């Protein structure tokens, strides 16, 4: 049996304004219901997300509240996060 590692990349700004539309270029497995999501640092719930099935780049709505967030590639089958990066909203 061969086990292959699944990876992903995210390319976007590291800071943006509240309520903005954030353009995110991504690579990844694009399985059913995979998504690019934004959440507050340390929070398990998503503030917003877009499905990878809509292609790359994606537009993801930035939360209205300023703060420290993360943008993530989330696998739809089990919620596993393949990659995350900081996003400052101010």
PDB file of C-alpha atoms in Angstrom, residues 21-89:
ATOM      1  CA  UNK A  21     -14.048  40.724  -0.827  1.00  0.00           C
ATOM      2  CA  UNK A  22     -10.767  38.815  -0.569  1.00  0.00           C
ATOM      3  CA  UNK A  23      -9.319  37.180  -3.684  1.00  0.00           C
ATOM      4  CA  UNK A  24      -7.680  33.851  -2.825  1.00  0.00           C
ATOM      5  CA  UNK A  25      -5.678  31.742  -5.258  1.00  0.00           C
ATOM      6  CA  UNK A  26      -5.395  28.150  -4.100  1.00  0.00           C
ATOM      7  CA  UNK A  27      -4.186  24.693  -5.037  1.00  0.00           C
ATOM      8  CA  UNK A  28      -5.319  21.498  -3.375  1.00  0.00           C
ATOM      9  CA  UNK A  29      -7.176  18.244  -3.878  1.00  0.00           C
ATOM     10  CA  UNK A  30     -10.583  19.894  -4.583  1.00  0.00           C
ATOM     11  CA  UNK A  31     -12.567  17.002  -3.110  1.00  0.00           C
ATOM     12  CA  UNK A  32     -16.345  17.270  -2.622  1.00  0.00           C
ATOM     13  CA  UNK A  33     -17.242  20.159  -0.303  1.00  0.00           C
ATOM     14  CA  UNK A  34     -13.650  21.332   0.228  1.00  0.00           C
ATOM     15  CA  UNK A  35     -13.623  25.022   1.052  1.00  0.00           C
ATOM     16  CA  UNK A  36     -11.515  28.067   1.700  1.00  0.00           C
ATOM     17  CA  UNK A  37     -12.661  29.424   5.065  1.00  0.00           C
ATOM     18  CA  UNK A  38     -11.990  32.390   7.329  1.00  0.00           C
ATOM     19  CA  UNK A  39     -12.242  32.088  11.106  1.00  0.00           C
ATOM     20  CA  UNK A  40     -11.026  33.992  14.146  1.00  0.00           C
ATOM     21  CA  UNK A  41      -7.726  32.693  15.476  1.00  0.00           C
ATOM     22  CA  UNK A  42      -8.461  29.841  17.894  1.00  0.00           C
ATOM     23  CA  UNK A  43     -12.127  29.538  16.866  1.00  0.00           C
ATOM     24  CA  UNK A  44     -13.436  26.362  15.207  1.00  0.00           C
ATOM     25  CA  UNK A  45     -16.433  27.999  13.504  1.00  0.00           C
ATOM     26  CA  UNK A  46     -16.163  29.768  10.159  1.00  0.00           C
ATOM     27  CA  UNK A  47     -16.970  33.444   9.683  1.00  0.00           C
ATOM     28  CA  UNK A  48     -17.248  32.876   5.923  1.00  0.00           C
ATOM     29  CA  UNK A  49     -16.191  30.398   3.257  1.00  0.00           C
ATOM     30  CA  UNK A  50     -16.313  29.556  -0.443  1.00  0.00           C
ATOM     31  CA  UNK A  51     -16.255  26.095  -2.042  1.00  0.00           C
ATOM     32  CA  UNK A  52     -13.177  25.101  -4.026  1.00  0.00           C
ATOM     33  CA  UNK A  53     -15.427  23.617  -6.721  1.00  0.00           C
ATOM     34  CA  UNK A  54     -15.953  27.227  -7.870  1.00  0.00           C
ATOM     35  CA  UNK A  55     -12.332  27.349  -9.060  1.00  0.00           C
ATOM     36  CA  UNK A  56      -9.250  29.412  -8.372  1.00  0.00           C
ATOM     37  CA  UNK A  57      -9.123  32.239  -7.626  1.00  0.00           C
ATOM     38  CA  UNK A  58     -12.076  32.419  -5.228  1.00  0.00           C
ATOM     39  CA  UNK A  59     -13.718  35.442  -3.631  1.00  0.00           C
ATOM     40  CA  UNK A  60     -14.231  35.066   0.132  1.00  0.00           C
ATOM     41  CA  UNK A  61     -16.120  37.697   2.157  1.00  0.00           C
ATOM     42  CA  UNK A  62     -14.019  39.175   4.955  1.00  0.00           C
ATOM     43  CA  UNK A  63     -15.770  39.511   8.338  1.00  0.00           C
ATOM     44  CA  UNK A  64     -17.075  42.959   9.288  1.00  0.00           C
ATOM     45  CA  UNK A  65     -15.351  42.972  12.690  1.00  0.00           C
ATOM     46  CA  UNK A  66     -11.656  43.921  12.858  1.00  0.00           C
ATOM     47  CA  UNK A  67      -9.324  41.375  14.425  1.00  0.00           C
ATOM     48  CA  UNK A  68      -6.935  38.493  13.902  1.00  0.00           C
ATOM     49  CA  UNK A  69      -8.238  35.751  11.634  1.00  0.00           C
ATOM     50  CA  UNK A  70      -6.968  32.736   9.734  1.00  0.00           C
ATOM     51  CA  UNK A  71      -7.689  31.731   6.185  1.00  0.00           C
ATOM     52  CA  UNK A  72      -7.657  27.960   5.670  1.00  0.00           C
ATOM     53  CA  UNK A  73      -8.047  25.177   3.143  1.00  0.00           C
ATOM     54  CA  UNK A  74     -10.568  22.835   4.829  1.00  0.00           C
ATOM     55  CA  UNK A  75     -11.292  19.336   3.538  1.00  0.00           C
ATOM     56  CA  UNK A  76     -15.005  18.676   3.177  1.00  0.00           C
ATOM     57  CA  UNK A  77     -14.947  14.997   4.110  1.00  0.00           C
ATOM     58  CA  UNK A  78     -13.609  15.412   7.649  1.00  0.00           C
ATOM     59  CA  UNK A  79     -12.910  19.106   8.339  1.00  0.00           C
ATOM     60  CA  UNK A  80      -9.136  18.558   8.316  1.00  0.00           C
ATOM     61  CA  UNK A  81      -7.217  21.802   7.690  1.00  0.00           C
ATOM     62  CA  UNK A  82      -4.480  21.337   5.082  1.00  0.00           C
ATOM     63  CA  UNK A  83      -3.006  24.822   5.394  1.00  0.00           C
ATOM     64  CA  UNK A  84      -3.723  27.985   7.333  1.00  0.00           C
ATOM     65  CA  UNK A  85      -2.271  31.460   7.240  1.00  0.00           C
ATOM     66  CA  UNK A  86      -2.869  34.624   9.259  1.00  0.00           C
ATOM     67  CA  UNK A  87      -5.199  37.361   8.049  1.00  0.00           C
ATOM     68  CA  UNK A  88      -5.336  40.738   9.774  1.00  0.00           C
ATOM     69  CA  UNK A  89      -8.617  42.623   9.391  1.00  0.00           C
TER      70      UNK A  89
END
